[in-house]
mmCIF file of C-alpha atoms in Angstrom:
data_model
loop_
_atom_site.group_PDB
_atom_site.id
_atom_site.type_symbol
_atom_site.label_atom_id
_atom_site.label_comp_id
_atom_site.label_asym_id
_atom_site.label_seq_id
_atom_site.Cartn_x
_atom_site.Cartn_y
_atom_site.Cartn_z
ATOM 1 C CA LYS H 18 81.489 216.015 -44.569
ATOM 2 C CA ASN H 19 81.352 214.105 -41.307
ATOM 3 C CA GLU H 20 84.624 212.935 -39.821
ATOM 4 C CA VAL H 21 84.513 210.147 -37.253
ATOM 5 C CA GLU H 22 87.529 209.619 -35.009
ATOM 6 C CA GLN H 23 88.049 206.692 -32.693
ATOM 7 C CA SER H 24 90.545 206.201 -29.906
ATOM 8 C CA PRO H 25 92.533 204.274 -29.062
ATOM 9 C CA GLN H 26 93.388 202.451 -32.301
ATOM 10 C CA ASN H 27 94.735 199.479 -30.377
ATOM 11 C CA LEU H 28 94.091 198.384 -26.830
ATOM 12 C CA THR H 29 95.456 195.392 -24.931
ATOM 13 C CA ALA H 30 94.136 194.744 -21.449
ATOM 14 C CA GLN H 31 93.978 192.018 -18.832
ATOM 15 C CA GLU H 32 90.867 189.989 -18.187
ATOM 16 C CA GLY H 33 88.586 191.753 -15.738
ATOM 17 C CA GLU H 34 89.676 195.285 -16.591
ATOM 18 C CA PHE H 35 87.214 198.092 -17.350
ATOM 19 C CA ILE H 36 87.509 199.115 -21.005
ATOM 20 C CA THR H 37 86.613 202.454 -22.591
ATOM 21 C CA ILE H 38 86.613 203.185 -26.317
ATOM 22 C CA ASN H 39 85.932 206.714 -27.506
ATOM 23 C CA CYS H 40 84.330 208.099 -30.646
ATOM 24 C CA SER H 41 84.002 211.706 -31.745
ATOM 25 C CA TYR H 42 82.354 213.150 -34.821
ATOM 26 C CA SER H 43 82.394 216.526 -36.485
ATOM 27 C CA VAL H 44 78.834 217.291 -37.620
ATOM 28 C CA GLY H 45 75.346 216.819 -36.286
ATOM 29 C CA ILE H 46 74.064 213.296 -36.454
ATOM 30 C CA SER H 47 70.749 211.535 -36.013
ATOM 31 C CA ALA H 48 72.228 208.394 -34.462
ATOM 32 C CA LEU H 49 75.442 206.612 -33.675
ATOM 33 C CA HIS H 50 76.091 202.891 -34.020
ATOM 34 C CA TRP H 51 78.566 200.751 -32.143
ATOM 35 C CA LEU H 52 79.562 197.641 -34.085
ATOM 36 C CA GLN H 53 81.665 194.600 -33.200
ATOM 37 C CA GLN H 54 83.678 192.707 -35.790
ATOM 38 C CA HIS H 55 85.385 189.394 -35.068
ATOM 39 C CA PRO H 56 88.143 187.857 -37.221
ATOM 40 C CA GLY H 57 86.524 186.456 -40.348
ATOM 41 C CA GLY H 58 84.581 189.621 -40.992
ATOM 42 C CA GLY H 59 81.087 189.246 -39.559
ATOM 43 C CA ILE H 60 79.758 192.444 -37.996
ATOM 44 C CA VAL H 61 77.287 192.592 -35.138
ATOM 45 C CA SER H 62 75.408 195.740 -34.219
ATOM 46 C CA LEU H 63 75.843 196.331 -30.478
ATOM 47 C CA PHE H 64 74.050 199.600 -29.960
ATOM 48 C CA MET H 65 72.280 202.324 -31.861
ATOM 49 C CA LEU H 66 71.714 205.462 -29.862
ATOM 50 C CA SER H 67 70.671 209.017 -30.425
ATOM 51 C CA SER H 68 70.858 210.276 -26.839
ATOM 52 C CA GLY H 69 71.752 209.255 -23.301
ATOM 53 C CA LYS H 70 72.917 205.801 -22.390
ATOM 54 C CA LYS H 71 72.179 202.173 -23.244
ATOM 55 C CA LYS H 72 73.243 199.009 -21.446
ATOM 56 C CA HIS H 73 73.314 195.419 -22.592
ATOM 57 C CA GLY H 74 74.927 192.909 -20.281
ATOM 58 C CA ARG H 75 78.497 194.052 -19.617
ATOM 59 C CA LEU H 76 78.408 196.635 -22.398
ATOM 60 C CA ILE H 77 77.416 200.272 -21.896
ATOM 61 C CA ALA H 78 77.218 202.952 -24.573
ATOM 62 C CA THR H 79 76.831 206.658 -23.916
ATOM 63 C CA ILE H 80 76.476 209.648 -26.184
ATOM 64 C CA ASN H 81 76.774 213.396 -25.587
ATOM 65 C CA ILE H 82 75.142 215.132 -28.520
ATOM 66 C CA GLN H 83 76.356 218.629 -27.530
ATOM 67 C CA GLU H 84 79.989 217.496 -27.275
ATOM 68 C CA LYS H 85 79.683 215.217 -30.362
ATOM 69 C CA HIS H 86 81.176 212.330 -28.440
ATOM 70 C CA SER H 87 80.270 208.751 -27.618
ATOM 71 C CA SER H 88 81.910 206.076 -25.494
ATOM 72 C CA LEU H 89 81.639 202.306 -25.357
ATOM 73 C CA HIS H 90 82.459 200.705 -22.025
ATOM 74 C CA ILE H 91 83.041 197.031 -21.274
ATOM 75 C CA THR H 92 82.904 195.998 -17.637
ATOM 76 C CA ALA H 93 84.646 192.847 -16.339
ATOM 77 C CA SER H 94 86.299 192.286 -19.726
ATOM 78 C CA HIS H 95 86.802 188.727 -20.970
ATOM 79 C CA PRO H 96 88.996 187.239 -23.715
ATOM 80 C CA ARG H 97 85.871 186.622 -25.814
ATOM 81 C CA ASP H 98 85.445 190.414 -25.975
ATOM 82 C CA SER H 99 88.554 190.529 -28.180
ATOM 83 C CA ALA H 100 87.411 192.030 -31.461
ATOM 84 C CA VAL H 101 87.418 195.233 -33.488
ATOM 85 C CA TYR H 102 84.925 197.811 -32.258
ATOM 86 C CA ILE H 103 83.717 200.350 -34.774
ATOM 87 C CA CYS H 104 81.572 203.420 -34.307
ATOM 88 C CA ALA H 105 79.497 204.736 -37.181
ATOM 89 C CA ALA H 106 77.642 208.021 -37.381
ATOM 90 C CA HIS H 107 74.376 208.462 -39.188
ATOM 91 C CA PRO H 108 73.982 212.005 -40.513
ATOM 92 C CA MET H 109 70.959 214.207 -40.013
ATOM 93 C CA TYR H 110 68.688 213.394 -42.899
ATOM 94 C CA SER H 111 69.245 215.989 -45.555
ATOM 95 C CA GLY H 112 67.262 214.467 -48.404
ATOM 96 C CA GLY H 113 70.278 214.904 -50.627
ATOM 97 C CA GLY H 114 70.732 211.224 -51.265
ATOM 98 C CA ALA H 115 74.088 210.878 -49.544
ATOM 99 C CA ASP H 116 73.002 210.004 -46.069
ATOM 100 C CA GLY H 117 74.946 206.822 -45.500
ATOM 101 C CA LEU H 118 76.937 205.914 -42.436
ATOM 102 C CA THR H 119 80.406 207.329 -41.830
ATOM 103 C CA PHE H 120 82.659 204.904 -39.979
ATOM 104 C CA GLY H 121 85.531 205.274 -37.581
ATOM 105 C CA LYS H 122 88.708 203.309 -38.291
ATOM 106 C CA GLY H 123 87.990 200.886 -35.469
ATOM 107 C CA THR H 124 89.620 199.937 -32.179
ATOM 108 C CA HIS H 125 91.457 196.603 -32.048
ATOM 109 C CA LEU H 126 90.820 195.220 -28.568
ATOM 110 C CA ILE H 127 92.713 192.251 -27.148
ATOM 111 C CA ILE H 128 91.820 190.919 -23.718
ATOM 112 C CA GLN H 129 94.507 188.659 -22.304
ATOM 113 C CA PRO H 130 93.600 185.922 -19.797
ATOM 114 C CA LYS U 25 64.607 183.592 -38.708
ATOM 115 C CA ALA U 26 67.470 183.367 -41.193
ATOM 116 C CA GLY U 27 70.036 186.141 -41.096
ATOM 117 C CA VAL U 28 71.401 188.213 -43.946
ATOM 118 C CA THR U 29 72.926 185.935 -46.578
ATOM 119 C CA GLN U 30 75.670 187.025 -48.934
ATOM 120 C CA THR U 31 76.945 184.975 -51.836
ATOM 121 C CA PRO U 32 79.523 184.030 -52.774
ATOM 122 C CA ARG U 33 81.764 184.152 -49.669
ATOM 123 C CA TYR U 34 84.962 184.326 -51.679
ATOM 124 C CA LEU U 35 85.687 185.447 -55.210
ATOM 125 C CA ILE U 36 88.847 185.814 -57.260
ATOM 126 C CA LYS U 37 88.712 187.902 -60.410
ATOM 127 C CA THR U 38 91.155 189.398 -62.881
ATOM 128 C CA ARG U 39 91.624 193.103 -63.596
ATOM 129 C CA GLY U 40 89.171 194.329 -66.202
ATOM 130 C CA GLN U 41 86.520 191.729 -65.440
ATOM 131 C CA GLN U 42 83.209 192.479 -63.821
ATOM 132 C CA VAL U 43 81.628 190.888 -60.773
ATOM 133 C CA THR U 44 78.158 190.582 -59.272
ATOM 134 C CA LEU U 45 77.585 190.035 -55.565
ATOM 135 C CA SER U 46 74.296 188.996 -54.022
ATOM 136 C CA CYS U 47 72.602 189.842 -50.725
ATOM 137 C CA SER U 48 69.415 188.312 -49.344
ATOM 138 C CA PRO U 49 68.047 190.358 -46.444
ATOM 139 C CA ILE U 50 66.225 189.106 -43.383
ATOM 140 C CA SER U 51 62.658 188.245 -44.260
ATOM 141 C CA GLY U 52 60.483 191.359 -43.999
ATOM 142 C CA HIS U 53 63.387 193.787 -44.202
ATOM 143 C CA ARG U 54 62.975 196.252 -47.048
ATOM 144 C CA SER U 55 66.206 198.219 -46.864
ATOM 145 C CA VAL U 56 69.563 196.887 -48.032
ATOM 146 C CA SER U 57 72.804 198.829 -47.798
ATOM 147 C CA TRP U 58 76.251 197.927 -49.105
ATOM 148 C CA TYR U 59 79.698 198.669 -47.683
ATOM 149 C CA GLN U 60 83.305 198.188 -48.744
ATOM 150 C CA GLN U 61 85.965 197.355 -46.165
ATOM 151 C CA THR U 62 89.687 197.606 -46.903
ATOM 152 C CA PRO U 63 92.701 197.681 -44.545
ATOM 153 C CA GLY U 64 93.587 201.190 -45.674
ATOM 154 C CA GLN U 65 90.209 202.936 -45.800
ATOM 155 C CA GLY U 66 88.238 200.870 -43.312
ATOM 156 C CA LEU U 67 84.505 200.632 -43.824
ATOM 157 C CA GLN U 68 82.924 202.884 -46.428
ATOM 158 C CA PHE U 69 79.294 203.259 -47.421
ATOM 159 C CA LEU U 70 78.515 202.304 -51.016
ATOM 160 C CA PHE U 71 74.748 202.662 -51.452
ATOM 161 C CA GLU U 72 71.368 201.938 -49.951
ATOM 162 C CA TYR U 73 68.249 200.556 -51.582
ATOM 163 C CA PHE U 74 64.683 200.687 -50.373
ATOM 164 C CA SER U 75 61.632 199.501 -52.292
ATOM 165 C CA GLU U 76 63.746 198.804 -55.390
ATOM 166 C CA THR U 77 65.061 202.388 -55.501
ATOM 167 C CA GLN U 78 68.537 203.646 -54.708
ATOM 168 C CA ARG U 79 68.046 206.152 -51.893
ATOM 169 C CA ASN U 80 71.615 207.004 -50.963
ATOM 170 C CA LYS U 81 74.979 206.668 -52.643
ATOM 171 C CA GLY U 82 78.473 206.986 -51.249
ATOM 172 C CA ASN U 83 81.491 208.501 -52.933
ATOM 173 C CA PHE U 84 82.401 205.695 -55.326
ATOM 174 C CA PRO U 85 82.897 205.756 -59.104
ATOM 175 C CA GLY U 86 80.160 204.757 -61.498
ATOM 176 C CA ARG U 87 81.781 201.343 -61.934
ATOM 177 C CA PHE U 88 80.001 200.420 -58.725
ATOM 178 C CA SER U 89 76.297 199.901 -59.185
ATOM 179 C CA GLY U 90 73.495 197.942 -57.651
ATOM 180 C CA ARG U 91 69.865 197.094 -57.756
ATOM 181 C CA GLN U 92 67.137 195.713 -55.572
ATOM 182 C CA PHE U 93 64.438 193.304 -56.608
ATOM 183 C CA SER U 94 60.787 193.188 -55.600
ATOM 184 C CA ASN U 95 61.559 190.516 -52.975
ATOM 185 C CA SER U 96 64.126 192.940 -51.432
ATOM 186 C CA ARG U 97 67.101 190.839 -52.512
ATOM 187 C CA SER U 98 69.899 193.043 -53.760
ATOM 188 C CA GLU U 99 72.863 192.720 -56.066
ATOM 189 C CA MET U 100 75.855 194.938 -56.511
ATOM 190 C CA ASN U 101 78.002 194.990 -59.595
ATOM 191 C CA VAL U 102 81.536 196.221 -60.118
ATOM 192 C CA SER U 103 82.656 196.610 -63.712
ATOM 193 C CA THR U 104 86.173 196.927 -65.077
ATOM 194 C CA LEU U 105 87.732 195.642 -61.886
ATOM 195 C CA GLU U 106 90.877 197.285 -60.534
ATOM 196 C CA LEU U 107 93.392 195.906 -58.045
ATOM 197 C CA GLY U 108 92.145 198.462 -55.517
ATOM 198 C CA ASP U 109 88.685 196.921 -55.582
ATOM 199 C CA SER U 110 90.019 193.979 -53.586
ATOM 200 C CA ALA U 111 88.048 194.198 -50.366
ATOM 201 C CA LEU U 112 85.460 192.676 -48.117
ATOM 202 C CA TYR U 113 82.016 193.711 -49.351
ATOM 203 C CA LEU U 114 79.326 193.703 -46.696
ATOM 204 C CA CYS U 115 75.627 194.193 -46.962
ATOM 205 C CA ALA U 116 73.208 194.999 -44.178
ATOM 206 C CA SER U 117 69.456 194.928 -44.002
ATOM 207 C CA SER U 118 66.999 196.816 -41.867
ATOM 208 C CA LEU U 119 63.264 196.918 -41.511
ATOM 209 C CA VAL U 120 63.004 200.402 -42.948
ATOM 210 C CA MET U 121 65.519 202.821 -44.423
ATOM 211 C CA SER U 122 68.666 203.077 -42.285
ATOM 212 C CA ARG U 123 67.652 205.664 -39.709
ATOM 213 C CA TRP U 124 68.129 206.303 -36.040
ATOM 214 C CA ASP U 125 65.398 203.879 -35.053
ATOM 215 C CA SER U 126 66.205 201.022 -37.420
ATOM 216 C CA PRO U 127 68.984 198.576 -36.368
ATOM 217 C CA LEU U 128 71.254 197.134 -39.019
ATOM 218 C CA HIS U 129 71.831 193.412 -39.498
ATOM 219 C CA PHE U 130 75.002 192.554 -41.376
ATOM 220 C CA GLY U 131 75.850 189.590 -43.561
ATOM 221 C CA ASN U 132 79.207 187.801 -43.327
ATOM 222 C CA GLY U 133 80.483 189.513 -46.437
ATOM 223 C CA THR U 134 82.004 188.558 -49.774
ATOM 224 C CA ARG U 135 85.774 188.710 -49.927
ATOM 225 C CA LEU U 136 86.792 189.824 -53.412
ATOM 226 C CA THR U 137 90.369 189.476 -54.603
ATOM 227 C CA VAL U 138 91.364 191.117 -57.869
ATOM 228 C CA THR U 139 94.585 189.856 -59.466
#
């Protein structure tokens, strides 16, 4: 069974700071998702990656398959980045019918002006 | 293009009742997956449907079931509701079965309260 751990659980930072959220998982995966959830519940998929690094605006996601670790970075953070960030690991397809995502508990990020 | 639509947004039910939630995927998307989110357990995978067939199922009791119609719309049903079923239920759609090359698009969820 895949275990997905996120750190930190809570993070408060000042506007403009560089933010790093970490995610580690215990078994081989085919892809890892980074999700953003604002109050009210809606979830937005930020990144889906299986290797290397992806960048979108001020957000950067990296993954190290050998170390079973991924990071989400936010550069020049802004109060509108305040949200819960969740990583989710997609297992290697086994054909066993239980290949759904396993989620981390989320990181509550607050960016203060 | 319209996003993923879930109905209803809010629902209050009594223990022992059953409930049906609906999810309309983005047009052209054939895969729909369902998730339960609670403060204690976080997000958990319920099941995934593709081409009207359940392809994957999470670790939930048989009281939780679902189906997908030929137009890709999906419903999930929870029978004999328990207090612990109170949660935000989210669905997501993707073009093909949820894989490494198929981004997920989430709906806004249905918040179910069981009293």
